[in-house]
């Protein structure tokens, strides 16, 4: 062995990394002989809990010019100078398009039984609408077979931000209801073609993020800074597209296909968990998610939302609200950081939002505040407010510096700390009966992190973006252990 570890240390590490080294038990003599109190009870998840990992098409596939794929707004955006921090693009990314078999092998190595990926709309309809590309679904056909052949359940997202550029050019993308119609056609087509093997479909990933960042403040593709009334109309159109897609999948797919969104719910956490603050967090969660989740699940915009929007409120019909709230089968929640800590207030609507102190800890991405209790409160409040019976955590994970050590390993202890704490809180929720049925760790492997390019790494597997070699980080061993035990702390 190389490096500065003693043999005993190395044995321990090797054990952790699952290297099967004959290092001997790395347990100090005294701890073997000291009488212990009752063994620590592992915090188990419900039986049948689905453990998975996640990626998205533009972030991993590469092969942007292959097999008739059209351009997406992210191709255009990344090739516009100044938009991406490290001036990179995802033309090649992880080359998952060609290496998917190896990548399915990585999922299998973790023992995960589910994989959330996304389908690139411009592969299927290069112009967004009109004639489908005859080769457009071939890759996903192969991927589905490979996953199922390895005992991994596919969960596909239809829209993870790669809007066909043609729709942006012709009708202004999500500014137009024509895009909602095109999305529904695409959703129906995918369902018709793949529903024999694809049983779980997420409509849209993180409406909240791409509407605000893409159309409001211009940081994400397509880079627009529209006035509030137009952003609200985009928001409404996206919600409508979700509802139309649900209907199209029901109409053209198979009975029993499960459908839902994968939303970055604006998580509102009680600052101190008194009954009054918990009630305040509930009110806040409803109001802060009025534009997407609440309207999708109730068919109404809240009074607060409409009052706040005032003259800038979106234009809509009652019929559209019905479509938006088409019944779903589950709620998918991306859970990273809390949006707000709240306390009760005497003033309507009954909560106050507290400012974050600058010393609040965050992970390697500065927006990713480390607040494990988010994984407890967010699903609990969502289930309570909207009375949902099935929740999937569709994303959770963290970026980390992930330096490769001199011994070739990546000791991402901060990621393990993050996951251990978030999963402990998630387990607490399931133990109290919150209906979380599965968890998708973001991400299977390092990939193109949008405006941060390749600078931010979220993977369980490290990717060398020169050689494209995948290497498990220590957190991959951590997650494998969680999955094997169906528990944290075991
Ligand atoms: C999500 N924020 O994006 C996306 O669904 C993934 O594609 C992405 O790679 C992952 O989370 C990690 O970033 C987010 O600023 C981007 O709060 C930014 C935020 C949240 C989610």
Coordinates of C-alpha atoms and ligand atoms in Angstrom, one line a residue:
X1 CA 0.0 0.0 0.0
X2 CA 1.0 3.6 -0.5
X3 CA 0.3 6.7 1.5
X4 CA 0.5 7.5 5.1
X5 CA -2.0 5.0 6.6
X6 CA -0.9 2.2 8.9
X7 CA -1.8 -1.3 8.0
X8 CA -4.6 -1.3 10.6
X9 CA -6.1 1.8 9.2
X10 CA -5.9 0.5 5.7
X11 CA -7.7 -2.7 6.7
X12 CA -10.4 -0.6 8.1
X13 CA -10.7 1.5 5.0
X14 CA -10.6 -1.5 2.8
X15 CA -13.4 -3.0 4.7
X16 CA -15.4 0.2 4.3
X17 CA -14.7 0.3 0.6
X18 CA -15.8 -3.3 0.2
X19 CA -12.3 -4.1 -1.2
X20 CA -12.4 -7.5 0.5
X21 CA -8.8 -7.0 1.9
X22 CA -7.6 -9.4 4.6
X23 CA -6.8 -6.6 7.0
X24 CA -8.1 -8.3 10.1
X25 CA -10.7 -6.8 12.4
X26 CA -9.8 -3.2 12.9
X27 CA -11.4 -3.1 16.4
X28 CA -9.4 -1.9 19.3
X29 CA -8.9 -4.5 22.0
X30 CA -10.6 -2.5 24.8
X31 CA -13.8 -2.1 22.8
X32 CA -14.1 -5.8 22.4
X33 CA -13.8 -6.5 26.1
X34 CA -15.6 -3.4 27.5
X35 CA -19.2 -4.4 28.4
X36 CA -21.5 -2.4 26.1
X37 CA -25.0 -1.2 26.7
X38 CA -27.8 -2.4 24.4
X39 CA -26.7 -2.5 20.8
X40 CA -27.7 0.5 18.8
X41 CA -31.0 -0.2 17.0
X42 CA -30.7 0.5 13.3
X43 CA -33.2 3.0 12.0
X44 CA -35.0 0.9 9.5
X45 CA -37.1 2.0 6.6
X46 CA -40.4 0.3 5.8
X47 CA -40.1 -3.0 4.0
X48 CA -40.3 -2.6 0.3
X49 CA -38.8 0.9 0.4
X50 CA -37.4 1.7 -3.0
X51 CA -33.8 2.8 -3.1
X52 CA -32.6 4.4 -6.3
X53 CA -30.3 6.9 -7.9
X54 CA -31.0 9.6 -10.4
X55 CA -29.6 11.5 -13.4
X56 CA -31.0 13.5 -16.3
X57 CA -30.5 13.4 -20.0
X58 CA -28.6 16.6 -20.8
X59 CA -26.5 16.2 -17.7
X60 CA -25.1 12.8 -18.7
X61 CA -25.9 11.6 -22.2
X62 CA -23.6 13.5 -24.5
X63 CA -24.1 12.4 -28.1
X64 CA -25.9 15.6 -28.9
X65 CA -25.7 15.3 -32.6
X66 CA -26.4 11.6 -32.9
X67 CA -29.3 9.6 -34.3
X68 CA -31.3 12.7 -35.3
X69 CA -31.4 14.5 -32.0
X70 CA -32.6 18.1 -32.4
X71 CA -31.1 20.9 -30.4
X72 CA -32.4 21.9 -27.0
X73 CA -32.3 25.3 -25.3
X74 CA -29.5 24.0 -23.1
X75 CA -27.3 23.3 -26.2
X76 CA -27.8 26.9 -27.3
X77 CA -27.3 28.3 -23.8
X78 CA -24.1 26.4 -23.0
X79 CA -22.7 27.5 -26.4
X80 CA -23.4 31.1 -25.6
X81 CA -20.2 32.6 -24.1
X82 CA -20.4 33.7 -20.5
X83 CA -23.3 31.6 -19.4
X84 CA -21.5 28.6 -17.8
X85 CA -19.0 29.2 -15.1
X86 CA -16.3 27.0 -16.5
X87 CA -17.2 27.6 -20.1
X88 CA -18.1 24.0 -20.6
X89 CA -21.0 22.3 -22.3
X90 CA -22.5 18.9 -22.2
X91 CA -21.8 17.9 -25.8
X92 CA -20.0 14.8 -24.5
X93 CA -20.7 15.0 -20.7
X94 CA -20.5 11.4 -19.3
X95 CA -21.1 9.8 -22.7
X96 CA -23.8 7.8 -21.0
X97 CA -25.4 7.4 -24.4
X98 CA -22.7 5.0 -25.3
X99 CA -21.7 3.8 -21.8
X100 CA -25.1 3.1 -20.4
X101 CA -24.4 -0.6 -19.9
X102 CA -21.4 0.2 -17.7
X103 CA -23.6 2.8 -15.9
X104 CA -26.4 0.3 -15.2
X105 CA -23.6 -1.9 -13.8
X106 CA -22.7 0.9 -11.4
X107 CA -26.3 1.1 -10.2
X108 CA -26.4 -2.7 -9.7
X109 CA -23.2 -2.5 -7.7
X110 CA -24.9 -0.3 -5.2
X111 CA -27.7 -2.8 -4.9
X112 CA -30.2 -0.1 -5.9
X113 CA -33.4 -1.4 -7.4
X114 CA -34.6 1.8 -9.2
X115 CA -33.1 4.4 -11.5
X116 CA -34.5 7.8 -12.3
X117 CA -33.4 9.1 -15.7
X118 CA -34.9 11.6 -18.1
X119 CA -35.9 11.3 -21.7
X120 CA -34.6 14.0 -24.0
X121 CA -37.6 15.5 -25.8
X122 CA -35.4 16.7 -28.8
X123 CA -34.3 13.2 -29.4
X124 CA -37.9 12.1 -29.8
X125 CA -39.3 15.2 -31.6
X126 CA -36.3 17.1 -32.9
X127 CA -38.6 20.0 -33.8
X128 CA -40.6 19.7 -30.6
X129 CA -43.7 18.8 -32.5
X130 CA -44.6 17.2 -35.8
X131 CA -43.0 14.0 -37.0
X132 CA -41.2 11.9 -34.4
X133 CA -37.6 10.9 -35.1
X134 CA -37.7 7.2 -36.1
X135 CA -34.6 6.6 -34.0
X136 CA -35.7 8.9 -31.2
X137 CA -36.6 6.3 -28.6
X138 CA -34.1 3.6 -29.6
X139 CA -31.6 4.6 -26.9
X140 CA -34.3 4.5 -24.2
X141 CA -35.5 1.2 -25.5
X142 CA -32.1 -0.2 -25.0
X143 CA -31.7 1.4 -21.6
X144 CA -35.1 0.0 -20.4
X145 CA -34.1 -3.5 -21.4
X146 CA -30.7 -3.2 -19.8
X147 CA -32.2 -1.9 -16.5
X148 CA -35.0 -4.5 -16.4
X149 CA -32.5 -7.2 -17.3
X150 CA -30.5 -6.2 -14.2
X151 CA -33.5 -6.1 -11.9
X152 CA -33.7 -2.3 -11.8
X153 CA -37.0 -0.5 -12.1
X154 CA -37.0 2.4 -14.5
X155 CA -38.5 5.7 -13.5
X156 CA -38.4 8.2 -16.4
X157 CA -38.8 12.0 -16.3
X158 CA -40.2 13.5 -19.5
X159 CA -38.9 17.0 -19.0
X160 CA -35.7 17.7 -17.2
X161 CA -35.2 21.2 -18.8
X162 CA -34.1 20.2 -22.3
X163 CA -36.8 22.0 -24.3
X164 CA -36.4 21.6 -28.1
X165 CA -34.8 24.8 -29.3
X166 CA -37.3 24.8 -32.2
X167 CA -40.2 25.5 -29.8
X168 CA -38.3 28.3 -28.2
X169 CA -37.7 29.9 -31.6
X170 CA -41.1 29.4 -33.1
X171 CA -43.5 30.1 -30.2
X172 CA -41.4 31.4 -27.3
X173 CA -41.1 28.0 -25.6
X174 CA -43.1 27.9 -22.3
X175 CA -44.5 31.4 -23.0
X176 CA -47.0 29.8 -25.3
X177 CA -49.7 27.3 -24.7
X178 CA -48.7 25.6 -28.0
X179 CA -45.7 24.2 -26.1
X180 CA -48.1 22.7 -23.5
X181 CA -49.9 20.9 -26.4
X182 CA -46.6 19.8 -27.9
X183 CA -45.5 18.4 -24.6
X184 CA -48.7 16.4 -24.1
X185 CA -48.3 14.9 -27.6
X186 CA -44.7 14.0 -26.8
X187 CA -45.8 12.5 -23.4
X188 CA -48.6 10.5 -25.1
X189 CA -46.2 9.2 -27.7
X190 CA -43.6 8.1 -25.1
X191 CA -46.3 6.4 -23.1
X192 CA -47.6 4.6 -26.1
X193 CA -44.2 3.3 -27.1
X194 CA -42.6 2.5 -23.7
X195 CA -45.4 1.8 -21.3
X196 CA -45.0 -1.9 -21.7
X197 CA -41.8 -1.6 -19.6
X198 CA -41.9 1.9 -18.2
X199 CA -44.4 1.9 -15.3
X200 CA -43.4 5.1 -13.5
X201 CA -43.3 8.5 -15.2
X202 CA -42.5 11.9 -13.9
X203 CA -43.9 14.7 -15.9
X204 CA -41.7 17.7 -15.3
X205 CA -38.6 18.2 -13.1
X206 CA -38.5 21.3 -10.9
X207 CA -41.0 23.6 -12.5
X208 CA -40.1 26.1 -9.8
X209 CA -36.4 26.3 -10.8
X210 CA -36.5 26.5 -14.5
X211 CA -39.4 28.9 -14.7
X212 CA -37.8 31.4 -12.3
X213 CA -34.3 30.9 -13.4
X214 CA -34.9 30.4 -17.1
X215 CA -37.7 32.9 -17.7
X216 CA -37.5 35.2 -14.7
X217 CA -33.9 36.0 -13.8
X218 CA -32.2 34.7 -16.9
X219 CA -29.6 32.5 -15.2
X220 CA -30.7 29.2 -16.8
X221 CA -31.7 28.5 -20.4
X222 CA -33.3 30.1 -22.3
X223 CA -31.9 33.1 -20.4
X224 CA -34.9 35.4 -20.4
X225 CA -35.7 38.1 -18.0
X226 CA -39.4 38.5 -18.5
X227 CA -41.6 40.9 -16.5
X228 CA -43.7 39.3 -13.6
X229 CA -46.9 39.0 -15.6
X230 CA -45.2 37.0 -18.3
X231 CA -43.3 34.8 -15.8
X232 CA -46.7 34.0 -14.1
X233 CA -48.1 33.1 -17.5
X234 CA -45.1 30.8 -18.1
X235 CA -45.7 29.3 -14.7
X236 CA -49.3 28.6 -15.5
X237 CA -48.5 27.1 -18.9
X238 CA -46.0 24.8 -17.3
X239 CA -48.6 23.6 -14.7
X240 CA -51.0 23.2 -17.6
X241 CA -48.5 21.1 -19.6
X242 CA -48.1 18.8 -16.6
X243 CA -51.9 18.3 -16.4
X244 CA -52.2 17.7 -20.2
X245 CA -49.3 15.2 -20.0
X246 CA -51.0 13.3 -17.2
X247 CA -54.1 13.0 -19.4
X248 CA -52.2 12.1 -22.5
X249 CA -50.3 9.3 -20.7
X250 CA -53.6 8.0 -19.2
X251 CA -55.1 8.0 -22.7
X252 CA -52.2 6.5 -24.6
X253 CA -50.3 4.5 -22.1
X254 CA -51.3 1.4 -20.2
X255 CA -53.6 1.1 -17.2
X256 CA -51.6 1.0 -14.1
X257 CA -48.9 3.4 -15.3
X258 CA -48.0 5.6 -12.3
X259 CA -47.6 9.3 -12.9
X260 CA -46.6 12.4 -10.9
X261 CA -44.3 15.4 -10.9
X262 CA -40.8 15.7 -9.5
X263 CA -40.9 19.1 -7.9
X264 CA -38.4 21.2 -5.9
X265 CA -41.0 22.0 -3.4
X266 CA -40.3 25.2 -1.6
X267 CA -39.6 23.6 1.8
X268 CA -40.8 25.5 4.8
X269 CA -39.4 24.3 8.1
X270 CA -40.5 25.4 11.6
X271 CA -37.6 27.3 13.1
X272 CA -38.4 25.8 16.5
X273 CA -40.8 23.0 16.5
X274 CA -43.7 24.2 18.6
X275 CA -47.2 23.3 17.5
X276 CA -47.8 27.0 16.5
X277 CA -44.7 27.1 14.3
X278 CA -45.5 23.7 12.8
X279 CA -48.9 25.1 11.9
X280 CA -47.2 28.2 10.5
X281 CA -44.9 26.0 8.4
X282 CA -48.0 24.2 7.0
X283 CA -49.6 27.5 5.9
X284 CA -46.3 28.7 4.5
X285 CA -45.8 25.4 2.5
X286 CA -49.2 25.8 0.9
X287 CA -48.6 29.4 0.0
X288 CA -45.1 29.1 -1.1
X289 CA -46.0 26.3 -3.5
X290 CA -49.2 27.9 -4.7
X291 CA -48.0 28.2 -8.3
X292 CA -47.3 24.5 -8.8
X293 CA -47.9 21.8 -6.2
X294 CA -50.9 23.4 -4.6
X295 CA -52.7 24.1 -7.8
X296 CA -51.8 20.7 -9.2
X297 CA -53.2 19.0 -6.1
X298 CA -56.2 21.2 -5.3
X299 CA -57.2 22.8 -8.7
X300 CA -57.1 26.3 -7.2
X301 CA -54.7 29.2 -7.0
X302 CA -54.7 30.4 -3.4
X303 CA -56.1 33.8 -2.5
X304 CA -52.7 34.7 -1.2
X305 CA -51.1 33.8 -4.6
X306 CA -53.6 35.8 -6.6
X307 CA -53.5 38.8 -4.2
X308 CA -49.7 38.8 -4.3
X309 CA -49.7 38.6 -8.1
X310 CA -52.4 41.3 -8.4
X311 CA -52.5 42.7 -11.9
X312 CA -49.7 40.3 -12.9
X313 CA -51.8 37.2 -12.2
X314 CA -51.9 34.6 -15.0
X315 CA -54.8 34.4 -17.3
X316 CA -56.6 31.0 -17.1
X317 CA -59.9 29.3 -17.3
X318 CA -61.7 26.9 -14.9
X319 CA -61.3 24.2 -17.4
X320 CA -57.5 24.7 -17.3
X321 CA -57.5 24.4 -13.5
X322 CA -59.3 21.1 -13.9
X323 CA -56.7 19.8 -16.3
X324 CA -53.8 21.0 -14.1
X325 CA -55.3 19.1 -11.2
X326 CA -55.8 15.8 -13.1
X327 CA -55.4 13.0 -10.5
X328 CA -51.9 11.8 -10.0
X329 CA -50.5 8.6 -8.4
X330 CA -47.7 10.0 -6.4
X331 CA -45.9 13.1 -5.4
X332 CA -42.2 13.4 -6.3
X333 CA -40.2 15.8 -4.2
X334 CA -36.7 17.0 -4.7
X335 CA -35.3 17.8 -1.3
X336 CA -32.1 19.6 -0.7
X337 CA -32.2 22.8 1.4
X338 CA -35.0 24.5 3.2
X339 CA -36.4 27.5 1.3
X340 CA -37.5 29.1 4.5
X341 CA -37.5 28.7 8.2
X342 CA -40.7 30.1 9.6
X343 CA -42.4 31.0 12.8
X344 CA -46.0 31.7 13.7
X345 CA -47.3 35.2 13.3
X346 CA -50.5 36.9 14.5
X347 CA -50.7 38.7 11.1
X348 CA -52.3 37.0 8.1
X349 CA -51.4 34.6 6.5
X350 CA -50.1 33.4 9.8
X351 CA -46.4 33.0 9.4
X352 CA -43.2 35.0 9.3
X353 CA -40.1 34.0 7.3
X354 CA -36.8 34.4 9.2
X355 CA -33.6 35.6 7.5
X356 CA -30.7 33.2 7.2
X357 CA -27.7 34.1 9.2
X358 CA -24.6 34.3 7.0
X359 CA -22.9 31.7 9.1
X360 CA -25.6 29.1 8.3
X361 CA -23.6 26.0 7.1
X362 CA -23.8 25.0 3.5
X363 CA -22.2 22.3 1.4
X364 CA -19.9 22.8 -1.5
X365 CA -22.7 24.4 -3.5
X366 CA -23.4 27.6 -1.6
X367 CA -27.2 27.3 -2.2
X368 CA -27.1 23.9 -0.6
X369 CA -27.6 24.7 3.1
X370 CA -27.2 21.7 5.3
X371 CA -30.4 21.3 7.2
X372 CA -31.2 17.6 7.6
X373 CA -34.6 18.2 9.3
X374 CA -35.8 19.4 5.8
X375 CA -36.0 15.6 5.0
X376 CA -38.4 15.2 7.9
X377 CA -40.6 18.2 7.7
X378 CA -41.1 18.6 4.0
X379 CA -42.6 15.1 3.3
X380 CA -44.6 15.3 6.6
X381 CA -46.1 18.6 5.8
X382 CA -46.7 17.8 2.1
X383 CA -48.6 14.6 3.1
X384 CA -50.6 16.5 5.7
X385 CA -51.5 19.4 3.4
X386 CA -52.4 17.5 0.3
X387 CA -53.4 14.2 1.7
X388 CA -51.1 12.3 -0.6
X389 CA -50.6 8.6 -0.1
X390 CA -47.4 8.0 -2.0
X391 CA -44.3 10.3 -1.9
X392 CA -41.0 9.6 -3.6
X393 CA -38.0 11.7 -2.7
X394 CA -37.0 12.2 -6.4
X395 CA -33.7 13.9 -5.6
X396 CA -31.5 14.4 -2.5
X397 CA -27.7 14.6 -2.3
X398 CA -24.9 17.0 -2.2
X399 CA -21.9 18.4 -4.1
X400 CA -18.6 17.9 -2.4
X401 CA -15.0 18.7 -3.3
X402 CA -14.2 15.1 -4.0
X403 CA -10.4 15.3 -4.4
X404 CA -8.9 12.0 -5.6
X405 CA -6.4 11.0 -2.8
X406 CA -2.9 9.8 -3.5
X407 CA -4.2 6.2 -3.0
X408 CA -6.8 6.8 -5.7
X409 CA -9.8 6.8 -3.4
X410 CA -12.2 9.7 -2.9
X411 CA -13.0 10.1 0.8
X412 CA -16.1 12.2 0.5
X413 CA -16.9 12.3 4.2
X414 CA -18.9 15.5 4.0
X415 CA -21.3 13.7 1.5
X416 CA -21.6 10.8 3.9
X417 CA -22.3 13.2 6.8
X418 CA -25.0 14.9 4.7
X419 CA -26.6 11.7 3.6
X420 CA -26.5 10.1 7.0
X421 CA -28.2 13.0 8.6
X422 CA -30.8 13.6 5.9
X423 CA -31.6 9.9 5.7
X424 CA -32.0 9.7 9.5
X425 CA -34.6 12.5 9.3
X426 CA -36.3 10.8 6.4
X427 CA -36.4 7.5 8.4
X428 CA -38.0 9.4 11.3
X429 CA -40.7 10.6 9.0
X430 CA -41.4 7.1 7.7
X431 CA -41.4 5.7 11.3
X432 CA -44.1 8.3 12.1
X433 CA -46.2 7.0 9.1
X434 CA -45.4 9.7 6.5
X435 CA -45.9 7.8 3.3
X436 CA -42.5 8.1 1.7
X437 CA -42.1 5.0 -0.5
X438 CA -38.8 5.6 -2.2
X439 CA -35.6 7.7 -2.4
X440 CA -33.5 8.6 -5.4
X441 CA -30.1 9.8 -4.6
X442 CA -28.8 12.6 -6.8
X443 CA -26.7 11.6 -8.4
X444 CA -25.5 8.2 -9.6
X445 CA -22.3 9.9 -10.9
X446 CA -20.7 13.3 -11.3
X447 CA -22.2 15.1 -14.3
X448 CA -22.8 18.4 -16.0
X449 CA -24.2 20.6 -13.2
X450 CA -25.9 23.3 -15.4
X451 CA -24.5 26.8 -15.0
X452 CA -21.7 25.4 -12.7
X453 CA -20.5 23.1 -15.5
X454 CA -18.3 20.3 -14.3
X455 CA -17.1 22.2 -11.3
X456 CA -19.7 20.8 -8.9
X457 CA -19.7 17.1 -8.3
X458 CA -22.9 15.4 -7.0
X459 CA -22.1 11.7 -7.8
X460 CA -21.6 8.6 -5.8
X461 CA -19.2 7.7 -8.5
X462 CA -16.4 10.1 -9.4
X463 CA -16.0 10.8 -13.1
X464 CA -12.8 11.9 -14.7
X465 CA -14.1 14.1 -17.5
X466 CA -10.9 13.6 -19.5
X467 CA -10.9 9.8 -19.5
X468 CA -14.5 9.3 -18.5
X469 CA -13.4 6.8 -16.0
X470 CA -15.9 6.1 -13.2
X471 CA -14.6 5.5 -9.7
X472 CA -16.7 4.8 -6.6
X473 CA -16.4 7.3 -3.8
X474 CA -16.5 6.3 -0.2
X475 CA -20.2 7.4 -0.2
X476 CA -21.0 4.7 -2.7
X477 CA -20.0 2.2 0.0
X478 CA -22.1 4.1 2.5
X479 CA -25.1 4.0 0.3
X480 CA -24.6 0.4 -0.6
X481 CA -24.7 -0.4 3.1
X482 CA -27.9 1.6 3.7
X483 CA -29.6 -0.2 0.8
X484 CA -28.4 -3.6 2.0
X485 CA -29.7 -3.0 5.5
X486 CA -32.7 -0.9 4.5
X487 CA -31.6 1.3 7.4
X488 CA -29.3 4.1 8.5
X489 CA -27.1 3.7 11.5
X490 CA -26.8 -0.1 11.0
Ligands
LIG1 C1 -31.7 20.1 -9.2 N1 -31.1 25.6 -6.0 O1 -31.4 21.4 -9.5 C2 -31.9 19.4 -10.6 O2 -33.0 18.7 -10.7 C3 -30.7 18.6 -11.0 O3 -30.7 18.6 -12.4 C4 -29.4 19.2 -10.4 O4 -28.3 18.7 -10.9 C5 -29.5 19.0 -8.9 O5 -30.7 19.6 -8.4 C6 -28.3 19.6 -8.1 O6 -28.2 20.9 -8.3 C7 -31.3 22.4 -8.5 O7 -30.4 26.6 -6.3 C8 -30.5 23.5 -8.8 O8 -31.8 25.7 -5.0 C9 -30.4 24.5 -8.0 C10 -31.2 24.5 -6.9 C11 -32.0 23.5 -6.5 C12 -32.1 22.4 -7.4

